[in-house]
Amino acid sequence: MAAPRLLLVEDDPALAELLEFRFRNEGYQVQVTPDGDEALLLAAEEAPDLVVLDWMIEGTSGIEVCRRLRKTKATAHVPILMLTARGAEDDKIRGLETGADDYLTKPFSPRELLARVGAILRRIRPALAGEMLTVGDLTLDATAHKVTRRSQVVALGPTEFRLLRHFMEHPGRVFSRNQLLDAVWGNESEIELRTVDVHIRRLRKGIEVEGAPDPVRTVRSAGYALEAV
Amino acid sequence: MAAPRLLLVEDDPALAELLEFRFRNEGYQVQVTPDGDEALLLAAEEAPDLVVLDWMIEGTSGIEVCRRLRKTKATAHVPILMLTARGAEDDKIRGLETGADDYLTKPFSPRELLARVGAILRRIRPALAGEMLTVGDLTLDATAHKVTRRSQVVALGPTEFRLLRHFMEHPGRVFSRNQLLDAVWGNESEIELRTVDVHIRRLRKGIEVEGAPDPVRTVRSAGYALEAV
DNA sequence: GCCAATTGTCACGCAACTGTCACACAAGGG
DNA sequence: CCCTTGTGTGACAGTTGCGTGACAATTGGC
């Protein structure tokens, strides 16, 4: 399956950056926002697997974010882990009553947070471990037949999917059209060489997202390669 | 067997609503009342499998409800889990003496409560705590042969049930028609591949409820997968 | 035995995908 | 600069794969 996707709601820039870094290193896809209202939007649009929510944030308060996440249909089931200040027992109580699934008291170690997040995700989605390929901002889950670019799912046809998988299994390497025909279409196919071009184009079109450069490199008179961007 | 039935006695509306929501999501049937006397009536009439009882409720006090539940023949053996305020050791002791089976100190996480309830049911009535699978808004009770979507029971034929169970045991994963035939029909079946399509359709039709998207994903030229929605 | 539910197949139609082409465009050599 | 070679692009018809409704055969309860 695709990498677990987190939404981190944290308005301390230093802490946010640190956590984002650690999470990414663990293979999560992370979105960060300091703002409660934006968090609600992101949660509804991106459907993250888990929300890490700081209690004290600007804009809409943590408790209100929590409540509204639960009330919105699209986000009603998202697990919420909240971060509270030390000793704020009241907040803790209200947080759990509002629907948070777990809490962590500051100061906490990133390691502990990672452990909690892992525990919650394992409980909610036991099948979070499929064979995953990652090249740059591209993620391909062979088991779930899903491709993700910059955290958003992209749609590919069957041939484009096989093509991309082959590229991702050998990132950076240049393949000639003949090699691609062998690998993707099968050894004894009688396909026109130029047909590869067309599918390369369809692949490019399929994985293009706003503001992301084309990771497919054309090597004139040699073939194509996938670059990590 | 039917889904486990809970009676929740809680007079804080917010907490009551939250817990009811969570319990239903786990496939329980829940009745809620803020009032002790009404709780006694409901317990006698509905014969729930377990009572979750807040200590501090309006009307008859928690301890009195507990005592009278035990005195009434119909409800003498119903397991009781009580919710106490932090540090009220006295209540805890008196509660257990009065016949409660377990207690939980506020603040508690909904997860913790769910875990306790599951534990009690497994201990008191092993048959009641069937293996439950949850994927998105779908809940499947293997032992009761019951499937719930968004808290409402849906009807499936035997084949559709096995099909759904197999999907729910591997959420997100794509299965080819052949794999599904092996897993759901048995290894040496001589069934047409396309027959799978028809049962997929029947499964889709079976689990469709108003306003909920289709969780069964078609992966062209590959097979089908169940998505957590 | 009878009725209702379930099951496996099939044929049809639509939507998505595929391979190919013609042409436009870019890159490099002389 | 022109010419050759190689690649991008849009369109198009043929093919494939899937959804759907219908139907007869089978099963299982009463």
Coordinates of C-alpha atoms (C1' of nucleotides) in Angstrom, one line a residue:
Chain A
M1 CA 0.0 0.0 0.0
A2 CA 1.0 3.6 -0.3
A3 CA 3.1 5.2 2.4
P4 CA 1.1 6.3 5.4
R5 CA 0.0 9.8 5.1
L6 CA 0.1 12.2 8.1
L7 CA -1.3 15.6 8.6
L8 CA 0.7 17.5 11.2
V9 CA -1.0 20.5 12.8
E10 CA 1.7 22.4 14.6
D11 CA 2.4 26.2 14.8
D12 CA 5.8 26.1 16.4
P13 CA 8.0 26.2 13.2
A14 CA 11.0 24.6 14.8
L15 CA 9.0 21.7 16.2
A16 CA 7.0 21.3 13.0
E17 CA 10.2 21.1 10.9
L18 CA 11.8 18.6 13.2
L19 CA 8.8 16.3 13.2
E20 CA 8.3 16.6 9.5
F21 CA 11.9 15.6 9.0
R22 CA 11.7 12.6 11.3
F23 CA 8.4 11.4 9.8
R24 CA 9.7 11.6 6.3
N25 CA 12.7 9.7 7.3
E26 CA 10.4 6.9 8.5
G27 CA 8.7 6.8 5.1
Y28 CA 5.6 8.8 5.9
Q29 CA 4.1 11.3 3.6
V30 CA 3.6 14.4 5.7
Q31 CA 1.7 17.6 5.2
V32 CA 2.1 20.4 7.7
T33 CA 0.0 23.4 8.6
P34 CA 0.1 25.7 11.5
D35 CA -3.5 26.7 11.1
G36 CA -6.6 25.0 12.4
D37 CA -8.9 26.0 9.6
E38 CA -6.4 25.0 6.9
A39 CA -6.0 21.7 8.8
L40 CA -9.7 21.0 8.4
L41 CA -9.5 21.6 4.7
L42 CA -6.5 19.5 4.2
A43 CA -7.9 16.7 6.2
A44 CA -11.1 16.6 4.1
E45 CA -9.2 16.9 0.8
E46 CA -6.2 14.7 1.4
A47 CA -7.8 12.1 3.6
P48 CA -4.7 11.4 5.7
D49 CA -4.3 8.2 7.6
L50 CA -3.6 10.0 10.9
V51 CA -3.7 13.5 12.2
V52 CA -1.2 14.8 14.7
L53 CA -2.7 17.8 16.4
D54 CA -1.1 20.3 18.6
W55 CA -3.5 21.6 21.2
M56 CA -2.3 25.2 21.3
I57 CA -2.5 26.4 17.7
E58 CA -3.4 29.7 16.2
G59 CA -6.8 30.3 14.5
T60 CA -9.4 27.6 15.4
S61 CA -8.4 25.9 18.7
G62 CA -7.3 22.3 18.9
I63 CA -10.4 21.2 20.6
E64 CA -12.5 22.8 18.0
V65 CA -10.5 21.3 15.2
C66 CA -10.9 17.9 16.8
R67 CA -14.6 18.3 17.2
R68 CA -15.1 19.4 13.6
L69 CA -12.9 16.6 12.2
R70 CA -15.2 14.2 13.9
K71 CA -18.3 15.9 12.7
T72 CA -17.3 16.0 9.1
K73 CA -18.2 12.8 7.4
A74 CA -15.1 12.5 5.3
T75 CA -12.9 12.8 8.4
A76 CA -15.0 11.2 11.0
H77 CA -12.8 8.1 11.2
V78 CA -9.4 9.6 11.0
P79 CA -7.3 8.7 14.1
I80 CA -6.2 11.8 16.0
L81 CA -3.2 12.0 18.2
M82 CA -3.0 15.2 20.2
L83 CA 0.0 17.0 21.7
T84 CA -0.8 18.7 25.0
A85 CA 1.2 21.0 27.3
R86 CA 2.5 19.4 30.5
G87 CA 0.0 19.2 33.2
A88 CA -3.0 20.5 31.3
E89 CA -5.2 17.8 32.7
D90 CA -8.3 19.7 31.6
D91 CA -7.3 19.8 28.0
K92 CA -6.4 16.1 28.1
I93 CA -9.9 15.3 29.4
R94 CA -11.7 17.5 26.9
G95 CA -9.5 16.2 24.1
L96 CA -10.3 12.6 24.7
E97 CA -14.0 13.4 25.2
T98 CA -13.9 15.2 21.9
G99 CA -12.7 12.2 20.1
A100 CA -8.9 12.2 20.1
D101 CA -7.5 8.7 20.1
D102 CA -4.3 9.2 22.0
Y103 CA -2.3 12.0 23.5
L104 CA 1.2 12.9 24.3
T105 CA 2.4 15.4 26.8
K106 CA 5.1 17.9 26.0
P107 CA 7.9 17.6 26.2
F108 CA 8.1 14.3 24.4
S109 CA 10.8 12.6 22.4
P110 CA 10.2 12.3 18.6
R111 CA 11.0 8.7 19.1
E112 CA 8.1 8.3 21.4
L113 CA 5.8 10.1 19.0
L114 CA 6.9 7.9 16.2
A115 CA 6.2 4.8 18.3
R116 CA 2.7 6.0 19.1
V117 CA 1.9 6.9 15.6
G118 CA 3.2 3.5 14.4
A119 CA 1.0 1.7 17.1
I120 CA -2.1 3.5 16.0
L121 CA -1.6 2.9 12.4
R122 CA -0.9 -0.7 12.9
R123 CA -4.1 -1.1 14.8
I124 CA -6.2 0.8 12.3
R125 CA -4.6 -0.5 9.1
P126 CA -2.8 -3.8 9.6
A127 CA -2.1 -4.1 5.9
L128 CA 0.2 -1.1 5.8
A129 CA 3.1 -3.2 4.5
G130 CA 3.1 -3.8 0.8
E131 CA 6.0 -3.8 -1.6
M132 CA 6.6 -0.1 -2.3
L133 CA 8.8 1.6 -4.7
T134 CA 9.9 5.1 -4.2
V135 CA 11.8 7.3 -6.6
G136 CA 11.9 11.0 -5.9
D137 CA 8.4 12.2 -5.3
L138 CA 6.9 9.1 -6.9
T139 CA 5.6 6.2 -5.0
L140 CA 4.3 3.0 -6.5
D141 CA 2.5 0.3 -4.5
A142 CA 2.6 -2.9 -6.5
T143 CA 0.2 -4.8 -4.2
A144 CA -2.5 -2.1 -4.2
H145 CA -1.7 -1.1 -7.8
K146 CA -1.5 2.5 -6.8
V147 CA 0.8 5.3 -7.8
T148 CA 1.3 8.5 -5.8
R149 CA 3.0 11.7 -6.7
R150 CA 3.6 14.3 -4.0
S151 CA 1.0 12.6 -1.8
Q152 CA -1.7 12.6 -4.4
V153 CA -2.9 9.6 -6.2
V154 CA -2.5 9.6 -9.9
A155 CA -4.4 7.4 -12.4
L156 CA -2.5 5.4 -15.0
G157 CA -3.6 2.9 -17.6
P158 CA -2.3 -0.7 -17.3
T159 CA 0.5 -0.3 -19.8
E160 CA 1.7 3.0 -18.2
F161 CA 1.6 1.3 -14.8
R162 CA 3.9 -1.5 -16.0
L163 CA 6.1 1.0 -17.8
L164 CA 6.5 3.2 -14.7
R165 CA 7.1 0.1 -12.5
H166 CA 9.9 -1.0 -14.8
F167 CA 11.5 2.4 -14.6
M168 CA 11.2 2.6 -10.9
E169 CA 12.8 -0.8 -10.5
H170 CA 15.9 0.7 -12.2
P171 CA 15.9 4.4 -11.4
G172 CA 18.1 6.6 -13.5
R173 CA 18.9 3.9 -16.0
V174 CA 18.3 4.5 -19.7
F175 CA 16.3 2.0 -21.7
S176 CA 16.1 1.7 -25.4
R177 CA 12.8 1.3 -27.0
N178 CA 13.6 -2.3 -27.8
Q179 CA 14.5 -3.0 -24.2
L180 CA 11.2 -1.4 -23.0
L181 CA 9.3 -3.5 -25.5
D182 CA 10.9 -6.6 -24.1
A183 CA 10.4 -5.6 -20.5
V184 CA 6.9 -4.1 -20.6
W185 CA 5.2 -5.7 -23.6
G186 CA 6.8 -9.1 -23.5
N187 CA 9.7 -10.7 -25.4
E188 CA 8.0 -11.6 -28.6
S189 CA 5.8 -8.7 -29.2
E190 CA 5.6 -7.3 -32.7
I191 CA 4.9 -3.7 -31.7
E192 CA 6.1 -0.7 -33.6
L193 CA 9.1 1.0 -31.9
R194 CA 7.4 4.4 -32.0
T195 CA 4.5 3.0 -30.0
V196 CA 6.8 3.3 -27.0
D197 CA 7.0 7.0 -27.5
V198 CA 3.2 7.3 -27.3
H199 CA 3.1 5.4 -24.0
I200 CA 5.9 7.5 -22.6
R201 CA 3.9 10.5 -23.4
R202 CA 0.8 9.0 -21.8
L203 CA 2.9 8.2 -18.7
R204 CA 4.2 11.7 -18.6
K205 CA 0.7 13.1 -18.8
G206 CA -0.5 10.7 -16.2
I207 CA 2.0 11.6 -13.5
E208 CA 2.0 15.3 -14.1
V209 CA 1.0 17.3 -11.1
E210 CA 0.9 21.1 -10.6
G211 CA 4.4 22.5 -10.1
A212 CA 6.3 19.2 -10.4
P213 CA 8.9 18.8 -13.1
D214 CA 8.8 15.9 -15.6
P215 CA 10.8 13.0 -14.1
V216 CA 11.0 11.2 -17.5
R217 CA 14.2 12.1 -19.3
T218 CA 14.5 11.7 -23.0
V219 CA 18.0 10.5 -24.2
R220 CA 18.2 11.4 -27.8
S221 CA 18.9 8.4 -30.0
A222 CA 19.2 6.1 -27.0
G223 CA 15.9 5.9 -25.2
Y224 CA 14.3 7.1 -21.9
A225 CA 15.1 7.1 -18.2
L226 CA 13.3 8.0 -15.0
E227 CA 15.0 10.6 -12.8
A228 CA 14.6 11.2 -9.1
V229 CA 13.3 14.7 -8.8
Chain B
M1 CA -24.8 -14.4 16.8
A2 CA -25.9 -10.9 16.8
A3 CA -23.6 -7.9 17.3
P4 CA -22.9 -7.3 21.0
R5 CA -25.5 -5.0 22.6
L6 CA -24.5 -2.3 25.0
L7 CA -26.4 -0.1 27.3
L8 CA -24.6 3.2 28.0
V9 CA -25.6 5.2 31.0
E10 CA -24.0 8.6 30.7
D11 CA -25.5 12.0 31.3
D12 CA -22.8 14.1 29.7
P13 CA -24.3 14.6 26.2
A14 CA -21.0 15.2 24.5
L15 CA -19.3 12.2 25.9
A16 CA -22.4 10.0 25.4
E17 CA -22.6 11.0 21.7
L18 CA -18.9 10.4 21.2
L19 CA -19.0 7.0 22.8
E20 CA -22.1 5.9 21.1
F21 CA -20.5 6.9 17.8
R22 CA -17.3 4.9 18.5
F23 CA -19.1 1.9 19.7
R24 CA -21.4 1.8 16.7
N25 CA -18.3 2.0 14.5
E26 CA -17.0 -1.1 16.1
G27 CA -20.1 -3.0 15.3
Y28 CA -21.9 -2.8 18.6
Q29 CA -25.6 -2.1 19.0
V30 CA -25.9 0.7 21.5
Q31 CA -28.6 2.2 23.6
V32 CA -28.0 5.4 25.6
T33 CA -29.7 6.9 28.5
P34 CA -28.7 9.7 30.9
D35 CA -31.0 8.5 33.6
G36 CA -30.5 5.8 36.1
D37 CA -34.1 4.7 36.4
E38 CA -34.5 4.5 32.7
A39 CA -31.4 2.5 32.6
L40 CA -32.9 -0.1 34.9
L41 CA -35.9 -0.4 32.7
L42 CA -33.9 -0.7 29.5
A43 CA -31.6 -3.2 31.1
A44 CA -34.5 -5.4 32.1
E45 CA -36.3 -5.1 28.7
E46 CA -33.4 -5.2 26.3
A47 CA -31.1 -7.6 28.1
P48 CA -27.9 -6.0 26.9
D49 CA -24.7 -7.9 26.8
L50 CA -22.9 -5.3 28.8
V51 CA -23.7 -2.1 30.7
V52 CA -21.3 0.9 30.7
L53 CA -22.3 3.0 33.7
D54 CA -21.1 6.4 34.6
W55 CA -20.8 6.8 38.3
M56 CA -22.1 10.4 38.5
I57 CA -25.5 10.5 36.8
E58 CA -28.6 12.3 37.5
G59 CA -31.6 10.5 39.1
T60 CA -30.7 7.3 40.9
S61 CA -26.9 7.3 41.6
G62 CA -24.6 5.0 39.9
I63 CA -24.0 2.8 42.9
E64 CA -27.7 2.4 43.3
V65 CA -28.2 1.5 39.7
C66 CA -25.5 -1.1 40.0
R67 CA -27.0 -2.6 43.2
R68 CA -30.5 -2.8 41.7
L69 CA -29.2 -4.3 38.5
R70 CA -27.7 -7.1 40.5
K71 CA -30.8 -7.6 42.6
T72 CA -33.1 -7.9 39.6
K73 CA -33.2 -11.4 38.3
A74 CA -33.2 -10.5 34.6
T75 CA -30.1 -8.4 35.0
A76 CA -28.3 -10.0 37.8
H77 CA -25.5 -11.4 35.6
V78 CA -25.0 -8.6 33.1
P79 CA -21.4 -7.4 33.1
I80 CA -21.0 -3.8 34.3
L81 CA -18.2 -1.5 33.5
M82 CA -18.2 1.7 35.5
L83 CA -16.7 5.0 34.7
T84 CA -15.4 6.9 37.8
A85 CA -13.9 10.3 38.3
R86 CA -10.2 10.5 38.8
G87 CA -9.0 9.6 42.2
A88 CA -12.4 8.7 43.6
E89 CA -10.9 5.6 45.3
D90 CA -13.9 5.1 47.5
D91 CA -16.3 4.9 44.6
K92 CA -14.0 2.4 42.9
I93 CA -14.0 0.1 45.9
R94 CA -17.7 0.4 46.5
G95 CA -18.4 -0.1 42.9
L96 CA -16.5 -3.4 42.8
E97 CA -18.1 -4.5 46.0
T98 CA -21.5 -3.7 44.5
G99 CA -20.9 -5.9 41.6
A100 CA -19.3 -3.9 38.8
D101 CA -16.9 -6.1 36.8
D102 CA -14.4 -3.4 35.8
Y103 CA -13.9 0.3 36.1
L104 CA -12.2 3.0 34.1
T105 CA -10.9 6.3 35.6
K106 CA -11.6 9.5 33.7
P107 CA -10.0 10.7 31.6
F108 CA -9.8 7.6 29.5
S109 CA -9.3 7.3 25.8
P110 CA -12.2 5.9 23.8
R111 CA -9.7 3.3 22.5
E112 CA -9.0 2.1 26.0
L113 CA -12.7 1.8 26.8
L114 CA -13.3 -0.2 23.6
A115 CA -10.4 -2.5 24.6
R116 CA -11.9 -3.0 28.1
V117 CA -15.3 -3.7 26.8
G118 CA -13.9 -6.2 24.3
A119 CA -11.9 -7.8 27.1
I120 CA -14.9 -8.2 29.4
L121 CA -17.1 -9.6 26.6
R122 CA -14.4 -12.1 25.7
R123 CA -14.0 -13.1 29.4
I124 CA -17.7 -13.2 30.3
R125 CA -19.1 -14.4 27.1
P126 CA -16.6 -15.8 24.8
A127 CA -19.1 -16.4 22.1
L128 CA -20.0 -12.7 22.0
A129 CA -16.7 -11.3 21.1
G130 CA -16.4 -12.8 17.7
E131 CA -13.6 -11.8 15.4
M132 CA -14.5 -8.4 14.0
L133 CA -13.0 -6.9 11.0
T134 CA -13.2 -3.2 10.3
V135 CA -12.2 -1.5 7.1
G136 CA -13.3 2.1 6.7
D137 CA -17.0 2.2 7.4
L138 CA -17.4 -1.5 7.0
T139 CA -17.6 -3.9 9.9
L140 CA -17.7 -7.7 9.5
D141 CA -18.5 -10.0 12.3
A142 CA -17.2 -13.4 11.3
T143 CA -18.8 -15.5 13.9
A144 CA -22.2 -13.7 13.7
H145 CA -22.0 -13.7 9.9
K146 CA -23.1 -10.1 10.0
V147 CA -21.9 -7.1 8.0
T148 CA -22.4 -3.5 9.1
R149 CA -21.9 -0.4 7.0
R150 CA -22.1 3.0 8.6
S151 CA -23.8 1.4 11.6
Q152 CA -26.5 -0.2 9.6
V153 CA -26.7 -3.9 8.9
V154 CA -26.5 -5.0 5.3
A155 CA -27.6 -8.3 3.9
L156 CA -25.1 -10.4 1.8
G157 CA -25.4 -13.9 0.3
P158 CA -22.9 -16.5 1.5
T159 CA -20.5 -16.1 -1.5
E160 CA -20.5 -12.3 -1.2
F161 CA -19.8 -12.6 2.5
R162 CA -16.8 -14.8 2.0
L163 CA -15.7 -12.5 -0.8
L164 CA -16.0 -9.4 1.4
R165 CA -14.2 -11.2 4.3
H166 CA -11.3 -12.0 2.1
F167 CA -11.1 -8.4 1.0
M168 CA -11.3 -7.1 4.5
E169 CA -8.5 -9.5 5.6
H170 CA -6.3 -7.7 3.1
P171 CA -7.6 -4.2 2.7
G172 CA -6.3 -2.2 -0.2
R173 CA -4.7 -5.1 -1.9
V174 CA -5.6 -6.0 -5.5
F175 CA -6.6 -9.5 -6.2
S176 CA -6.9 -11.0 -9.7
R177 CA -9.9 -13.0 -10.6
N178 CA -7.9 -16.2 -10.3
Q179 CA -6.7 -15.3 -6.8
L180 CA -10.2 -14.6 -5.8
L181 CA -11.4 -17.9 -7.2
D182 CA -8.7 -19.7 -5.2
A183 CA -9.4 -17.8 -2.0
V184 CA -13.2 -17.6 -2.0
W185 CA -14.3 -20.6 -4.1
G186 CA -11.6 -23.1 -3.3
N187 CA -8.4 -24.1 -5.1
E188 CA -9.8 -26.6 -7.5
S189 CA -12.9 -24.9 -8.7
E190 CA -13.6 -24.8 -12.4
I191 CA -15.5 -21.6 -12.3
E192 CA -15.6 -19.1 -15.2
L193 CA -13.4 -16.1 -14.5
R194 CA -16.2 -13.7 -15.4
T195 CA -18.3 -15.2 -12.6
V196 CA -16.2 -13.2 -10.2
D197 CA -17.4 -10.0 -11.8
V198 CA -21.0 -10.9 -11.2
H199 CA -20.3 -11.6 -7.5
I200 CA -18.4 -8.4 -7.3
R201 CA -21.4 -6.7 -8.6
R202 CA -23.7 -8.4 -6.1
L203 CA -21.3 -7.5 -3.3
R204 CA -21.3 -3.9 -4.4
K205 CA -25.1 -3.9 -4.5
G206 CA -25.2 -5.6 -1.2
I207 CA -23.1 -3.1 0.7
E208 CA -24.4 0.1 -0.9
V209 CA -26.0 2.6 1.5
E210 CA -27.2 6.1 0.9
G211 CA -24.4 8.6 0.4
A212 CA -21.5 6.2 0.8
P213 CA -19.1 5.7 -2.0
D214 CA -18.3 2.3 -3.5
P215 CA -15.4 0.9 -1.6
V216 CA -14.7 -1.8 -4.2
R217 CA -12.2 -0.6 -6.7
T218 CA -11.8 -2.1 -10.1
V219 CA -8.3 -2.2 -11.4
R220 CA -8.5 -2.7 -15.1
S221 CA -6.7 -5.8 -16.4
A222 CA -5.6 -6.7 -12.8
G223 CA -8.6 -7.4 -10.6
Y224 CA -10.4 -5.8 -7.7
A225 CA -9.5 -4.3 -4.3
L226 CA -11.3 -3.0 -1.2
E227 CA -10.6 0.5 -0.3
A228 CA -11.0 2.0 3.2
V229 CA -13.4 4.9 2.6
Chain C
dG1 C1' -42.7 -31.4 -2.4
dC2 C1' -42.8 -26.4 -2.8
dC3 C1' -41.1 -21.9 -2.6
dA4 C1' -37.5 -18.6 -2.1
dA5 C1' -32.9 -17.6 -2.2
dT6 C1' -28.5 -18.4 -4.3
dT7 C1' -25.5 -19.6 -8.0
dG8 C1' -23.0 -19.9 -12.4
dT9 C1' -23.3 -18.4 -17.3
dC10 C1' -24.2 -15.7 -21.0
dA11 C1' -24.9 -11.8 -24.3
dC12 C1' -25.0 -7.1 -25.0
dG13 C1' -23.3 -2.4 -24.7
dC14 C1' -20.4 1.0 -23.2
dA15 C1' -16.2 3.0 -21.8
dA16 C1' -11.4 2.7 -21.5
dC17 C1' -7.3 1.4 -23.6
dT18 C1' -4.2 0.3 -27.5
dG19 C1' -1.4 0.6 -31.5
dT20 C1' -0.7 3.3 -35.5
dC21 C1' -0.2 7.3 -38.3
dA22 C1' 0.7 12.0 -40.0
dC23 C1' 2.4 16.1 -39.0
dA24 C1' 4.9 19.6 -36.2
dC25 C1' 8.8 20.5 -33.9
dA26 C1' 13.5 20.2 -31.9
dA27 C1' 18.4 18.8 -32.2
dG28 C1' 22.6 18.3 -34.3
dG29 C1' 26.0 17.9 -38.5
dG30 C1' 27.9 19.8 -42.3
Chain D
dC1 C1' 21.6 28.0 -42.8
dC2 C1' 19.7 23.8 -44.6
dC3 C1' 19.1 19.1 -44.2
dT4 C1' 18.8 14.9 -41.7
dT5 C1' 17.4 12.5 -37.9
dG6 C1' 14.8 11.9 -33.9
dT7 C1' 11.0 13.1 -30.8
dG8 C1' 6.4 15.3 -29.2
dT9 C1' 1.6 15.6 -30.2
dG10 C1' -3.2 15.1 -31.5
dA11 C1' -6.4 12.2 -33.7
dC12 C1' -8.5 7.8 -34.9
dA13 C1' -10.3 3.2 -35.5
dG14 C1' -10.0 -1.3 -33.6
dT15 C1' -9.8 -4.0 -29.6
dT16 C1' -10.3 -5.3 -24.8
dG17 C1' -12.3 -5.3 -20.4
dC18 C1' -15.9 -4.5 -17.4
dG19 C1' -20.9 -3.5 -15.8
dT20 C1' -25.4 -5.1 -16.2
dG21 C1' -29.7 -7.5 -16.7
dA22 C1' -31.6 -11.8 -17.6
dC23 C1' -32.1 -16.8 -17.0
dA24 C1' -31.9 -21.6 -15.9
dA25 C1' -30.1 -24.8 -12.6
dT26 C1' -29.3 -25.7 -7.9
dT27 C1' -29.8 -25.5 -3.0
dG28 C1' -31.9 -25.3 1.4
dG29 C1' -35.7 -24.3 4.6
dC30 C1' -40.5 -25.2 5.8

